[in-house]
Coordinates of C-alpha atoms in Angstrom, one line a residue:
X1 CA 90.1 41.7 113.4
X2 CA 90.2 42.9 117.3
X3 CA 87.2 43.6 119.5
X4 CA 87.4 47.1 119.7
X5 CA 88.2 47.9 115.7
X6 CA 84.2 46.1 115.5
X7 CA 83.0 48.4 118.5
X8 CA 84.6 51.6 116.2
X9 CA 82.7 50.5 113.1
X10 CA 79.8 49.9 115.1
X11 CA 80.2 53.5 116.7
X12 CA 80.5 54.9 113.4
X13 CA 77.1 53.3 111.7
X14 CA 75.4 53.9 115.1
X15 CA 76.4 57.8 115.1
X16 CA 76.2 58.2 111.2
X17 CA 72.5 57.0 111.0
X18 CA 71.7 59.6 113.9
X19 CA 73.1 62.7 112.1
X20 CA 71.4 60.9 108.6
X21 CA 68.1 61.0 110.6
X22 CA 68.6 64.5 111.6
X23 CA 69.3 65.7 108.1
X24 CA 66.2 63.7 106.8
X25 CA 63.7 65.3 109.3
X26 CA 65.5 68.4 108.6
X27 CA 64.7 68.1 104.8
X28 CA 68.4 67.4 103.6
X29 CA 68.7 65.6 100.2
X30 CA 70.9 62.7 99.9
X31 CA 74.0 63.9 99.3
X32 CA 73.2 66.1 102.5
X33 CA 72.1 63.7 104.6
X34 CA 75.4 61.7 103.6
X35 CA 77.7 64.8 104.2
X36 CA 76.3 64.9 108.2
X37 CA 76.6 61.3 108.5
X38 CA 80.0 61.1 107.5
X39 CA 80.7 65.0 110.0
X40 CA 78.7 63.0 112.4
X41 CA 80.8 59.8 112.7
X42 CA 83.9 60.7 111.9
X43 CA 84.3 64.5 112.3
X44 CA 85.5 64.5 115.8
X45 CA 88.0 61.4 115.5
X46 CA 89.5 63.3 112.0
X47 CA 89.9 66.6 113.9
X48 CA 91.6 64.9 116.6
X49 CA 94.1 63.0 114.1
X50 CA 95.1 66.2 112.7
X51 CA 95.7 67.8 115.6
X52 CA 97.7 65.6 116.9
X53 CA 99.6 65.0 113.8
X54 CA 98.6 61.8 112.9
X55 CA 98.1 62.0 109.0
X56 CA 96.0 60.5 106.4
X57 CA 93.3 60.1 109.2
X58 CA 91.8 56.8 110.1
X59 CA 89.1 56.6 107.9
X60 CA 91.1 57.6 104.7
X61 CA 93.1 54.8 105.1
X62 CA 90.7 52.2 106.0
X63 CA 87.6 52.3 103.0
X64 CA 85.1 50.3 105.5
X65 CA 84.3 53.2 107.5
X66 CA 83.0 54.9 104.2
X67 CA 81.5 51.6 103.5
X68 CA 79.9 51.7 107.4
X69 CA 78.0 55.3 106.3
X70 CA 76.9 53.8 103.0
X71 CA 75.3 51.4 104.6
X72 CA 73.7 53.7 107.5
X73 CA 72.4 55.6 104.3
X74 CA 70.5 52.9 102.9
X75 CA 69.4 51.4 106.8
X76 CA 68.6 55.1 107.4
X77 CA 66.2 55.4 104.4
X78 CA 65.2 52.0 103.8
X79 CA 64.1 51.8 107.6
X80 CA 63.5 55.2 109.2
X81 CA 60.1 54.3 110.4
X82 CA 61.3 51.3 112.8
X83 CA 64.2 52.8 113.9
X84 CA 62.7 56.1 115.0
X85 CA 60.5 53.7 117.4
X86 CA 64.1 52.2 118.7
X87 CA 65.7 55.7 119.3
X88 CA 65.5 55.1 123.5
X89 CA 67.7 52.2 122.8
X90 CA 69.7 54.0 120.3
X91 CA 70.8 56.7 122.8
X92 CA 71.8 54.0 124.2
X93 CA 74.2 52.8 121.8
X94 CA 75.4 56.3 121.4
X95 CA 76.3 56.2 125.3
X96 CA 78.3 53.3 124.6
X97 CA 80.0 54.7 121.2
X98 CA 80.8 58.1 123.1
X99 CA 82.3 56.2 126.0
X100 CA 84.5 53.7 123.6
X101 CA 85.1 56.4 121.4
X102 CA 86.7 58.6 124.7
X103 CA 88.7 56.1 125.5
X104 CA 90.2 55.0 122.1
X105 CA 90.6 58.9 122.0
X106 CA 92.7 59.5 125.0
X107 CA 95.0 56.5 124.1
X108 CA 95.6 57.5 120.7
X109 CA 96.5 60.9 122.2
X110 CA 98.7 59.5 125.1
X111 CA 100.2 57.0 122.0
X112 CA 101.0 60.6 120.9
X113 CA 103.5 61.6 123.6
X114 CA 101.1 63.8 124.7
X115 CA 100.4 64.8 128.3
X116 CA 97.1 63.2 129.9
X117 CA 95.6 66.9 130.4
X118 CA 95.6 67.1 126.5
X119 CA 94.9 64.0 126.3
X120 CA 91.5 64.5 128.2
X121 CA 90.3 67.6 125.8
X122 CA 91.0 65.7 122.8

């Protein structure tokens, strides 16, 4: 297992238990809350696979990413409390996980044949 396939897992719990909390203070019900955890952590890199072509996405192929939000569900509702007092630190988490996820992006899309400009959008 490579460094950077942990840092993606890690990006994914990390940006699944934020949109989990934002469904929960915004009164979702489980399967809710699970629906924007799972749009939260993987929406963007799923749109970018099919736009580029690249199909099954990631996550359909690899079951640990679904096992990653299951287990931001139950840290998410099991320890909301605490982790609402870490959210400075979780910000920055999600600086890290939007900057690894950016650059995992643009070589995915450059892997592509693609040019760098659309390579930078994606």
């Amino acid at each position: 297992m490579n460094w950077i396939y942990i840092f993606d897992i890690v990006g994914v719990l990390v940006f699944a238990i934020s949109g989990i909390l934002t469904a929960i203070d915004n009164d979702f019900d489980v399967v809710g809350s699970a629906v924007i955890g799972l749009v939260t952590a993987l929406g963007g890199g799923s749109l970018r696979d099919v736009m580029i072509g690249e199909t099954p996405v990631g996550w359909m192929t690899d079951t640990n990413y679904l096992l990653t939000i299951l287990i931001a569900m139950l840290i998410s509702y099991l320890f909301k409390k605490h982790i609402l007092k870490l959210r400075k630190s979780m910000f920055f988490f999600d600086t890290i996980g939007i900057g690894l996820f950016t650059i995992l992006g643009v070589q995915k899309t450059l892997a592509a044949g693609l040019d760098v400009s659309v390579a930078l959008l994606m």
